[in-house]
mmCIF file of C-alpha atoms and ligand atoms in Angstrom:
data_model
loop_
_atom_site.group_PDB
_atom_site.id
_atom_site.type_symbol
_atom_site.label_atom_id
_atom_site.label_comp_id
_atom_site.label_asym_id
_atom_site.label_seq_id
_atom_site.Cartn_x
_atom_site.Cartn_y
_atom_site.Cartn_z
ATOM 1 C CA MET A 205 -39.683 -24.079 -35.359
ATOM 2 C CA LYS A 206 -35.966 -25.182 -35.011
ATOM 3 C CA GLN A 207 -35.273 -21.694 -35.943
ATOM 4 C CA ILE A 208 -37.397 -20.102 -33.509
ATOM 5 C CA TRP A 209 -35.343 -22.250 -30.723
ATOM 6 C CA LYS A 210 -31.936 -20.849 -32.253
ATOM 7 C CA GLN A 211 -32.769 -17.546 -31.680
ATOM 8 C CA THR A 212 -34.520 -17.635 -28.443
ATOM 9 C CA TRP A 213 -30.896 -19.954 -27.011
ATOM 10 C CA ARG A 214 -28.561 -17.471 -28.963
ATOM 11 C CA GLN A 215 -30.562 -14.377 -27.337
ATOM 12 C CA ARG A 216 -30.636 -16.220 -23.583
ATOM 13 C CA LEU A 217 -27.022 -16.901 -24.657
ATOM 14 C CA ALA A 218 -26.031 -13.160 -24.849
ATOM 15 C CA ALA A 219 -28.344 -12.158 -22.086
ATOM 16 C CA ALA A 220 -26.487 -14.477 -19.699
ATOM 17 C CA LEU A 221 -23.101 -13.204 -21.480
ATOM 18 C CA ILE A 222 -23.428 -9.819 -20.633
ATOM 19 C CA GLN A 223 -24.767 -10.673 -17.064
ATOM 20 C CA LEU A 224 -21.401 -12.476 -16.518
ATOM 21 C CA LEU A 225 -19.335 -9.666 -18.073
ATOM 22 C CA MET A 226 -21.300 -7.368 -15.752
ATOM 23 C CA VAL A 227 -20.931 -9.455 -12.625
ATOM 24 C CA LEU A 228 -17.203 -10.246 -13.055
ATOM 25 C CA ALA A 229 -16.353 -6.291 -14.293
ATOM 26 C CA MET A 230 -18.270 -5.340 -10.477
ATOM 27 C CA ALA A 231 -15.913 -7.849 -9.268
ATOM 28 C CA GLY A 232 -13.096 -6.820 -10.519
ATOM 29 C CA VAL A 233 -13.649 -3.282 -9.349
ATOM 30 C CA GLY A 234 -14.537 -4.910 -6.223
ATOM 31 C CA ILE A 235 -11.101 -6.648 -5.901
ATOM 32 C CA ARG A 236 -8.975 -3.748 -7.222
ATOM 33 C CA MET A 237 -10.459 -0.940 -4.816
ATOM 34 C CA PRO A 238 -9.270 -2.007 -1.321
ATOM 35 C CA VAL A 239 -5.836 -3.351 -2.923
ATOM 36 C CA GLN A 240 -5.034 -0.175 -4.233
ATOM 37 C CA ALA A 241 -6.202 0.908 -0.687
ATOM 38 C CA ALA A 242 -4.137 -1.270 0.834
ATOM 39 C CA GLU A 243 -0.727 -0.138 -1.479
ATOM 40 C CA LYS A 244 -1.362 3.427 -0.652
ATOM 41 C CA ASN A 245 -0.935 2.832 3.109
ATOM 42 C CA ALA A 246 1.342 -0.229 2.708
ATOM 43 C CA VAL A 247 -1.251 -2.064 4.823
ATOM 44 C CA THR A 248 -0.962 -5.979 4.224
ATOM 45 C CA GLN A 249 -3.814 -7.516 4.096
ATOM 46 C CA SER A 250 -5.460 -10.446 6.202
ATOM 47 C CA GLY A 251 -3.067 -13.925 6.589
ATOM 48 C CA GLU A 252 0.145 -11.392 4.195
ATOM 49 C CA MET A 253 3.533 -10.388 4.802
ATOM 50 C CA LYS A 254 5.632 -7.859 2.714
ATOM 51 C CA VAL A 255 9.148 -8.019 2.766
ATOM 52 C CA HIS A 256 11.470 -4.979 1.353
ATOM 53 C CA PHE A 257 14.628 -5.303 0.435
ATOM 54 C CA LEU A 258 15.798 -1.511 0.313
ATOM 55 C CA ASP A 259 18.593 -0.207 -1.619
ATOM 56 C CA VAL A 260 20.678 1.146 0.659
ATOM 57 C CA GLY A 261 24.115 1.030 -1.483
ATOM 58 C CA GLN A 262 26.877 -1.511 0.296
ATOM 59 C CA GLY A 263 25.051 -2.637 2.875
ATOM 60 C CA LEU A 264 21.530 -4.210 4.016
ATOM 61 C CA SER A 265 18.613 -3.319 5.189
ATOM 62 C CA ILE A 266 14.806 -5.393 5.413
ATOM 63 C CA LEU A 267 11.497 -4.003 6.784
ATOM 64 C CA ALA A 268 8.786 -6.412 6.929
ATOM 65 C CA GLN A 269 4.904 -5.964 7.915
ATOM 66 C CA SER A 270 2.625 -8.032 8.577
ATOM 67 C CA GLU A 271 -1.350 -7.440 9.994
ATOM 68 C CA GLY A 272 -0.254 -4.041 11.286
ATOM 69 C CA LYS A 273 3.034 -5.309 12.603
ATOM 70 C CA THR A 274 6.203 -3.563 11.824
ATOM 71 C CA MET A 275 10.048 -5.242 11.954
ATOM 72 C CA ILE A 276 13.032 -3.077 10.517
ATOM 73 C CA TYR A 277 16.271 -5.955 10.377
ATOM 74 C CA ASP A 278 19.030 -3.659 9.515
ATOM 75 C CA GLY A 279 18.872 -0.017 8.829
ATOM 76 C CA GLY A 280 22.042 0.730 6.174
ATOM 77 C CA ASP A 281 24.170 3.052 6.067
ATOM 78 C CA ARG A 282 24.520 7.362 6.972
ATOM 79 C CA LYS A 283 24.080 7.776 3.707
ATOM 80 C CA THR A 284 21.066 6.323 3.338
ATOM 81 C CA SER A 285 19.371 6.398 6.894
ATOM 82 C CA ARG A 286 17.170 9.276 5.617
ATOM 83 C CA PHE A 287 16.092 7.514 2.832
ATOM 84 C CA VAL A 288 15.331 4.996 4.957
ATOM 85 C CA VAL A 289 12.982 6.460 7.375
ATOM 86 C CA SER A 290 11.518 8.357 4.405
ATOM 87 C CA TYR A 291 10.836 5.086 2.500
ATOM 88 C CA LEU A 292 9.408 3.609 6.048
ATOM 89 C CA LYS A 293 7.178 6.483 6.353
ATOM 90 C CA GLU A 294 5.942 6.290 2.964
ATOM 91 C CA HIS A 295 4.636 2.523 3.623
ATOM 92 C CA GLY A 296 2.952 3.918 6.764
ATOM 93 C CA VAL A 297 5.345 3.103 9.683
ATOM 94 C CA SER A 298 4.631 5.096 12.579
ATOM 95 C CA LYS A 299 5.472 2.154 15.219
ATOM 96 C CA ILE A 300 8.358 -0.250 14.659
ATOM 97 C CA ASP A 301 7.340 -3.774 17.165
ATOM 98 C CA TYR A 302 10.859 -5.021 16.213
ATOM 99 C CA LEU A 303 13.930 -3.135 15.429
ATOM 100 C CA ILE A 304 16.906 -6.097 14.964
ATOM 101 C CA SER A 305 20.078 -5.032 14.843
ATOM 102 C CA SER A 306 21.856 -7.837 13.271
ATOM 103 C CA HIS A 307 25.649 -6.060 14.392
ATOM 104 C CA TYR A 308 26.964 -2.832 14.784
ATOM 105 C CA ASP A 309 28.790 -2.373 12.015
ATOM 106 C CA ALA A 310 27.747 0.762 10.429
ATOM 107 C CA ASP A 311 27.143 -0.143 6.658
ATOM 108 C CA HIS A 312 23.882 -2.412 9.523
ATOM 109 C CA MET A 313 23.278 0.216 11.880
ATOM 110 C CA ALA A 314 23.588 3.711 11.371
ATOM 111 C CA GLY A 315 20.446 3.905 9.322
ATOM 112 C CA LEU A 316 18.316 2.328 12.675
ATOM 113 C CA ILE A 317 19.766 5.280 14.488
ATOM 114 C CA GLY A 318 17.514 7.256 12.278
ATOM 115 C CA CYS A 319 14.665 5.078 12.957
ATOM 116 C CA LEU A 320 15.284 4.988 16.406
ATOM 117 C CA ASN A 321 14.471 8.496 16.785
ATOM 118 C CA ALA A 322 11.742 8.843 13.908
ATOM 119 C CA PHE A 323 9.476 5.952 15.184
ATOM 120 C CA ASP A 324 8.063 4.944 18.006
ATOM 121 C CA VAL A 325 9.930 1.472 19.079
ATOM 122 C CA LYS A 326 8.807 -1.173 21.020
ATOM 123 C CA ASN A 327 11.887 -4.099 21.091
ATOM 124 C CA VAL A 328 15.332 -3.970 20.048
ATOM 125 C CA ILE A 329 16.956 -7.006 19.886
ATOM 126 C CA SER A 330 20.808 -7.237 18.794
ATOM 127 C CA SER A 331 24.090 -8.755 20.154
ATOM 128 C CA ASN A 332 25.632 -9.028 22.845
ATOM 129 C CA TYR A 333 29.142 -7.603 22.247
ATOM 130 C CA VAL A 334 30.680 -3.921 22.299
ATOM 131 C CA HIS A 335 31.819 -1.524 19.262
ATOM 132 C CA THR A 336 34.657 0.349 19.915
ATOM 133 C CA SER A 337 32.961 3.086 17.431
ATOM 134 C CA LYS A 338 31.101 6.389 18.069
ATOM 135 C CA LEU A 339 28.521 5.244 16.237
ATOM 136 C CA TYR A 340 27.255 2.452 18.473
ATOM 137 C CA GLN A 341 27.570 4.676 21.093
ATOM 138 C CA SER A 342 25.274 6.339 19.693
ATOM 139 C CA PHE A 343 23.105 3.345 18.996
ATOM 140 C CA VAL A 344 23.345 2.457 22.914
ATOM 141 C CA LYS A 345 22.568 6.292 23.295
ATOM 142 C CA ALA A 346 19.279 6.298 21.146
ATOM 143 C CA VAL A 347 18.272 3.126 22.961
ATOM 144 C CA LYS A 348 17.902 4.345 25.768
ATOM 145 C CA SER A 349 16.838 7.543 25.534
ATOM 146 C CA ASP A 350 13.686 5.781 24.033
ATOM 147 C CA GLY A 351 13.366 3.981 27.341
ATOM 148 C CA LEU A 352 14.752 0.712 25.957
ATOM 149 C CA LYS A 353 16.794 -1.759 26.274
ATOM 150 C CA MET A 354 18.778 -4.299 24.268
ATOM 151 C CA GLN A 355 17.544 -7.634 23.980
ATOM 152 C CA HIS A 356 20.022 -10.458 23.347
ATOM 153 C CA PRO A 357 17.853 -13.917 22.755
ATOM 154 C CA ALA A 358 18.848 -17.153 23.083
ATOM 155 C CA VAL A 359 19.231 -18.960 19.771
ATOM 156 C CA GLY A 360 15.528 -20.789 18.706
ATOM 157 C CA LYS A 361 13.797 -18.265 20.901
ATOM 158 C CA THR A 362 10.517 -17.649 18.788
ATOM 159 C CA TYR A 363 8.285 -14.195 18.578
ATOM 160 C CA LYS A 364 5.094 -13.797 16.880
ATOM 161 C CA PHE A 365 5.001 -11.335 14.103
ATOM 162 C CA GLY A 366 1.666 -9.833 12.336
ATOM 163 C CA ARG A 367 0.209 -13.427 11.369
ATOM 164 C CA GLY A 368 3.524 -15.009 11.046
ATOM 165 C CA SER A 369 6.959 -15.325 13.646
ATOM 166 C CA PHE A 370 10.647 -15.442 13.548
ATOM 167 C CA GLU A 371 12.972 -17.827 15.233
ATOM 168 C CA ILE A 372 16.080 -16.341 16.573
ATOM 169 C CA LEU A 373 19.401 -18.670 14.768
ATOM 170 C CA ALA A 374 22.040 -17.277 15.665
ATOM 171 C CA PRO A 375 24.761 -16.324 17.219
ATOM 172 C CA LYS A 376 25.343 -19.403 18.861
ATOM 173 C CA THR A 377 28.663 -18.228 20.697
ATOM 174 C CA ILE A 378 30.058 -14.631 20.590
ATOM 175 C CA GLU A 379 33.690 -13.828 19.245
ATOM 176 C CA ALA A 380 35.763 -11.871 21.635
ATOM 177 C CA LYS A 381 37.357 -9.787 18.456
ATOM 178 C CA GLY A 382 34.692 -10.133 16.046
ATOM 179 C CA SER A 383 31.436 -8.667 14.581
ATOM 180 C CA ASN A 384 30.538 -9.913 11.569
ATOM 181 C CA ASN A 385 30.123 -13.642 13.241
ATOM 182 C CA ASN A 386 27.985 -12.001 16.064
ATOM 183 C CA SER A 387 25.415 -11.138 13.910
ATOM 184 C CA VAL A 388 21.633 -11.992 14.622
ATOM 185 C CA ALA A 389 20.830 -13.920 12.280
ATOM 186 C CA ILE A 390 16.687 -14.947 11.902
ATOM 187 C CA LYS A 391 13.977 -17.532 9.829
ATOM 188 C CA LEU A 392 11.392 -15.468 9.423
ATOM 189 C CA MET A 393 8.217 -17.633 8.679
ATOM 190 C CA ASN A 394 4.011 -17.041 7.541
ATOM 191 C CA GLY A 395 2.854 -19.686 6.572
ATOM 192 C CA GLU A 396 4.595 -22.163 4.410
ATOM 193 C CA ASN A 397 6.613 -19.166 3.382
ATOM 194 C CA SER A 398 10.368 -18.333 4.733
ATOM 195 C CA PHE A 399 13.044 -16.222 4.882
ATOM 196 C CA VAL A 400 16.034 -16.368 6.178
ATOM 197 C CA PHE A 401 18.567 -13.159 7.086
ATOM 198 C CA THR A 402 21.937 -13.782 8.502
ATOM 199 C CA GLY A 403 23.724 -9.683 8.762
ATOM 200 C CA ASP A 404 27.576 -10.310 7.572
ATOM 201 C CA ALA A 405 27.856 -14.132 9.651
ATOM 202 C CA GLU A 406 30.136 -15.691 8.192
ATOM 203 C CA HIS A 407 31.132 -19.506 7.717
ATOM 204 C CA GLU A 408 31.780 -20.038 11.574
ATOM 205 C CA SER A 409 28.378 -19.089 12.227
ATOM 206 C CA GLU A 410 27.074 -20.909 9.503
ATOM 207 C CA ALA A 411 28.308 -23.706 10.276
ATOM 208 C CA ALA A 412 26.900 -23.534 14.376
ATOM 209 C CA MET A 413 23.643 -22.945 12.696
ATOM 210 C CA CYS A 414 23.817 -25.876 10.872
ATOM 211 C CA ASN A 415 24.663 -27.925 13.737
ATOM 212 C CA SER A 416 21.582 -26.504 15.481
ATOM 213 C CA SER A 417 18.597 -28.314 14.994
ATOM 214 C CA ILE A 418 16.579 -25.834 13.775
ATOM 215 C CA ASP A 419 14.756 -26.370 10.270
ATOM 216 C CA LEU A 420 16.740 -24.042 8.398
ATOM 217 C CA SER A 421 15.516 -24.260 5.407
ATOM 218 C CA CYS A 422 13.842 -21.740 3.348
ATOM 219 C CA ASP A 423 12.507 -19.596 0.573
ATOM 220 C CA VAL A 424 14.474 -16.900 0.338
ATOM 221 C CA LEU A 425 17.937 -16.950 1.377
ATOM 222 C CA VAL A 426 20.487 -13.637 2.319
ATOM 223 C CA PRO A 427 23.147 -14.176 1.255
ATOM 224 C CA GLY A 428 25.570 -13.291 4.679
ATOM 225 C CA HIS A 429 28.087 -10.572 4.147
ATOM 226 C CA HIS A 430 27.013 -8.830 0.762
ATOM 227 C CA GLY A 431 27.339 -12.449 -1.078
ATOM 228 C CA SER A 432 31.236 -12.279 -0.002
ATOM 229 C CA ALA A 433 33.141 -15.897 0.071
ATOM 230 C CA THR A 434 32.963 -15.719 3.714
ATOM 231 C CA ALA A 435 29.565 -16.530 3.607
ATOM 232 C CA THR A 436 27.658 -19.083 1.896
ATOM 233 C CA SER A 437 29.394 -22.073 2.758
ATOM 234 C CA TRP A 438 28.249 -25.671 0.663
ATOM 235 C CA ASP A 439 26.786 -26.780 4.029
ATOM 236 C CA PHE A 440 24.671 -23.429 4.668
ATOM 237 C CA LEU A 441 23.190 -23.664 1.203
ATOM 238 C CA GLN A 442 22.493 -27.119 1.423
ATOM 239 C CA LYS A 443 20.598 -26.974 4.735
ATOM 240 C CA THR A 444 19.047 -23.506 3.394
ATOM 241 C CA VAL A 445 18.356 -25.108 0.275
ATOM 242 C CA PRO A 446 16.771 -21.736 -1.043
ATOM 243 C CA GLU A 447 14.445 -21.221 -4.244
ATOM 244 C CA TYR A 448 15.956 -17.440 -3.834
ATOM 245 C CA ALA A 449 18.491 -15.616 -3.126
ATOM 246 C CA VAL A 450 18.149 -11.331 -2.443
ATOM 247 C CA ILE A 451 21.598 -10.213 -2.640
ATOM 248 C CA SER A 452 22.296 -6.621 -0.772
ATOM 249 C CA CYS A 453 25.527 -4.484 -1.986
ATOM 250 C CA GLY A 454 26.016 -1.242 -3.308
ATOM 251 C CA THR A 455 27.061 -0.968 -7.700
ATOM 252 C CA ASN A 456 30.543 -1.234 -7.518
ATOM 253 C CA ASN A 457 31.456 -1.719 -4.254
ATOM 254 C CA LYS A 458 35.321 -1.289 -3.493
ATOM 255 C CA TYR A 459 34.890 -4.893 -1.529
ATOM 256 C CA GLY A 460 33.813 -7.130 -5.006
ATOM 257 C CA HIS A 461 31.019 -8.402 -3.625
ATOM 258 C CA PRO A 462 29.166 -10.498 -4.583
ATOM 259 C CA ASP A 463 31.983 -12.775 -4.843
ATOM 260 C CA LYS A 464 32.499 -15.058 -7.494
ATOM 261 C CA ASP A 465 32.324 -18.193 -5.410
ATOM 262 C CA THR A 466 29.335 -17.289 -3.498
ATOM 263 C CA MET A 467 27.320 -16.575 -7.379
ATOM 264 C CA ASP A 468 29.202 -19.682 -8.604
ATOM 265 C CA LYS A 469 27.107 -21.753 -5.995
ATOM 266 C CA LEU A 470 24.324 -20.303 -6.349
ATOM 267 C CA GLN A 471 24.481 -20.909 -9.608
ATOM 268 C CA SER A 472 25.224 -24.288 -9.752
ATOM 269 C CA MET A 473 22.505 -24.879 -7.424
ATOM 270 C CA ASP A 474 19.614 -23.193 -9.798
ATOM 271 C CA ILE A 475 18.894 -20.129 -7.299
ATOM 272 C CA GLN A 476 16.912 -17.444 -8.540
ATOM 273 C CA VAL A 477 18.973 -14.593 -8.061
ATOM 274 C CA TYR A 478 17.640 -10.747 -7.734
ATOM 275 C CA ARG A 479 20.333 -8.010 -6.252
ATOM 276 C CA THR A 480 19.920 -4.614 -4.868
ATOM 277 C CA ASP A 481 22.425 -3.064 -7.071
ATOM 278 C CA LYS A 482 21.464 -4.495 -10.058
ATOM 279 C CA GLN A 483 17.477 -3.917 -9.462
ATOM 280 C CA GLY A 484 17.081 -0.968 -6.499
ATOM 281 C CA THR A 485 14.438 -1.720 -3.793
ATOM 282 C CA ILE A 486 12.808 -5.340 -4.209
ATOM 283 C CA VAL A 487 9.846 -6.409 -2.665
ATOM 284 C CA VAL A 488 8.203 -8.924 -2.511
ATOM 285 C CA THR A 489 4.143 -10.400 -0.625
ATOM 286 C CA SER A 490 3.838 -13.823 0.976
ATOM 287 C CA ASP A 491 0.300 -14.756 1.789
ATOM 288 C CA GLY A 492 1.677 -17.852 3.551
ATOM 289 C CA ALA A 493 1.779 -20.515 0.289
ATOM 290 C CA ASN A 494 2.893 -17.733 -2.038
ATOM 291 C CA LEU A 495 5.570 -15.288 -3.092
ATOM 292 C CA ASN A 496 4.891 -12.543 -5.202
ATOM 293 C CA TRP A 497 7.774 -10.382 -6.367
ATOM 294 C CA SER A 498 7.656 -7.276 -7.109
ATOM 295 C CA ALA A 499 9.785 -7.799 -10.673
ATOM 296 C CA GLU A 500 11.975 -10.989 -12.095
ATOM 297 C CA PRO A 501 15.287 -12.145 -11.019
ATOM 298 C CA CYS A 502 17.953 -11.023 -12.471
ATOM 299 C CA ASN A 503 19.570 -14.064 -12.493
ATOM 300 C CA ASP A 504 23.495 -11.885 -12.793
ATOM 301 C CA TYR A 505 25.811 -14.408 -11.034
ATOM 302 C CA THR A 506 28.262 -12.154 -12.349
ATOM 303 C CA PRO A 507 31.067 -10.954 -9.221
ATOM 304 C CA GLY A 508 31.064 -7.858 -8.330
ATOM 305 C CA ASP A 509 34.711 -7.231 -9.163
ATOM 306 C CA ASP A 510 35.410 -8.721 -12.918
ATOM 307 C CA SER A 511 38.729 -9.958 -12.183
ATOM 308 C CA ASP A 512 37.119 -11.948 -9.694
ATOM 309 C CA GLN A 513 38.351 -15.405 -10.408
ATOM 310 C CA GLY A 514 36.962 -17.091 -6.899
ATOM 311 C CA THR A 515 38.731 -20.412 -5.138
ATOM 312 C CA ARG A 516 38.549 -23.578 -6.071
ATOM 313 C CA SER A 517 37.386 -26.342 -3.441
ATOM 314 C CA THR A 518 40.370 -28.354 -2.099
ATOM 315 C CA SER A 519 38.807 -31.541 -3.788
ATOM 316 C CA GLU A 520 38.905 -29.319 -7.368
ATOM 317 C CA VAL A 521 42.045 -28.514 -6.269
ATOM 318 C CA GLN A 522 42.662 -32.435 -5.483
ATOM 319 C CA GLN A 523 41.109 -33.546 -8.528
ATOM 320 C CA GLU A 524 43.881 -31.136 -10.714
ATOM 321 C CA ALA A 525 46.814 -32.153 -8.884
ATOM 322 C CA SER A 526 45.957 -35.660 -8.804
ATOM 323 C CA GLN A 527 45.196 -35.710 -12.523
ATOM 324 C CA THR A 528 49.079 -33.456 -12.839
ATOM 325 C CA ALA A 529 50.444 -36.268 -11.408
ATOM 326 C CA ILE A 530 49.397 -38.838 -13.822
ATOM 327 C CA GLY A 531 50.394 -36.954 -16.581
ATOM 328 C CA GLU A 532 53.197 -35.669 -15.630
ATOM 329 C CA HIS A 533 55.473 -38.661 -13.503
ATOM 330 C CA VAL A 534 59.149 -37.689 -13.886
ATOM 331 C CA TRP A 535 62.162 -40.192 -13.155
ATOM 332 C CA VAL A 536 64.765 -39.255 -10.927
ATOM 333 C CA SER A 537 68.201 -41.073 -10.075
ATOM 334 C CA ALA A 538 69.711 -42.090 -6.417
ATOM 335 C CA THR A 539 72.114 -39.506 -7.090
ATOM 336 C CA GLY A 540 72.478 -36.611 -9.710
ATOM 337 C CA ASN A 541 70.510 -33.525 -9.794
ATOM 338 C CA LYS A 542 68.423 -33.984 -13.397
ATOM 339 C CA TYR A 543 64.839 -35.285 -13.682
ATOM 340 C CA HIS A 544 64.661 -37.909 -17.054
ATOM 341 C CA LYS A 545 61.923 -38.718 -19.652
ATOM 342 C CA THR A 546 62.119 -41.900 -19.064
ATOM 343 C CA ASN A 547 64.311 -44.366 -16.798
ATOM 344 C CA HIS A 548 66.779 -45.898 -19.793
ATOM 345 C CA CYS A 549 67.982 -42.588 -21.261
ATOM 346 C CA GLY A 550 71.166 -43.404 -20.811
ATOM 347 C CA ASN A 551 72.356 -40.515 -18.491
ATOM 348 C CA MET A 552 71.082 -42.719 -15.587
ATOM 349 C CA ASN A 553 70.858 -45.956 -13.991
ATOM 350 C CA PRO A 554 67.539 -48.054 -14.886
ATOM 351 C CA ASN A 555 68.215 -50.087 -12.127
ATOM 352 C CA THR A 556 68.087 -47.442 -8.842
ATOM 353 C CA ALA A 557 65.642 -44.370 -10.728
ATOM 354 C CA LYS A 558 62.655 -43.985 -9.399
ATOM 355 C CA GLU A 559 59.488 -42.436 -10.586
ATOM 356 C CA GLU A 560 57.642 -39.142 -9.500
ATOM 357 C CA PRO A 561 55.574 -36.019 -9.614
ATOM 358 C CA ARG A 562 57.506 -33.673 -12.171
ATOM 359 C CA ALA A 563 56.286 -30.654 -9.362
ATOM 360 C CA GLU A 564 57.750 -32.626 -7.450
ATOM 361 C CA ALA A 565 61.045 -33.413 -8.772
ATOM 362 C CA GLU A 566 61.554 -29.410 -9.352
ATOM 363 C CA ALA A 567 60.509 -28.693 -6.158
ATOM 364 C CA GLN A 568 63.762 -30.784 -5.181
ATOM 365 C CA GLY A 569 65.400 -28.245 -7.196
ATOM 366 C CA LEU A 570 66.135 -31.096 -9.761
ATOM 367 C CA GLU A 571 66.545 -29.833 -13.500
ATOM 368 C CA PRO A 572 65.103 -31.683 -17.046
ATOM 369 C CA CYS A 573 67.899 -33.850 -18.411
ATOM 370 C CA LYS A 574 69.246 -32.062 -21.374
ATOM 371 C CA LYS A 575 69.177 -35.139 -23.414
ATOM 372 C CA CYS A 576 66.057 -36.501 -22.670
ATOM 373 C CA TYR A 577 63.679 -33.103 -22.449
HETATM 374 ZN ZN1 LIG B 857 29.873 -6.390 9.356
HETATM 375 ZN ZN1 LIG B 858 27.551 -5.460 6.305
#
């Protein structure tokens, strides 16, 4: 009796397992189909936001898509303009809801002219200054011929974008002779996920962002100005506290981007690093809670220029200076042109001798005493 029951039990279990496997297989097919279709048309699923960091060499171009809405933040340089347009087409883009030009330097703006010509653009957001370049004139012309006006929104203005939104972080002020610090910076949000793009904004603009009441914290930061040491200040990193940094720069670029200072900061804060110069185009999908990346972070913290030693922080320099001062004090007499190891070497009056750092004595033109050195 027991034996029979066991067999029946085994048979039932086997049947149940087969049924379960069939259900799983069907469900698997069911799940996989729409994902494949979605990827083919590059349409994000409900609640998703896809952000593409395009490999435009030394430049910046970011495509964001959410629930049928499209944003392009910068378009890279002339050389990659065609690549940007074809990349967008491949990813199902026909209209651009927000075309954002951070600033009018060619490595950010040139490709946007191609986008204005190739796509149905709804809104152009840009910085409120004028560039002297011919390229800027072409940009102005392309905007006008699309019947559009450049919008220069104030800091704090928020736009709905697909499932999420974006907020203007900068520029607070316009530098008369500047370009990089006039960059339009934004915080792009989807549920709990957020991204901060600052174009080529440098320390001055970062300081203004830090002084605003806007919450700068984000999951993903694109370090300003291609990882240059002129951007990504400690204060800005401590306000943004990103988990990931995506650096957009060209392989062996002539500027040596990214700089050692920036990479050292990212490493010391354990920020995971993606780099277009090492990894090409990088795509991340946000479901509102989690980020799903197209690749693992490279976490390559080496600077663009091997010989880059970085600049040391003021506190480090001060610390080192005080160590030198403690270690290398010398004695100098009231008169004379020598400094001494001790105040009683015999070649000086110990009563009028005073102690000072060796560097200071040398700066005064004093030479080491031959007797004690
Ligand atoms: Zn620039
Ligand atoms: Zn740039």
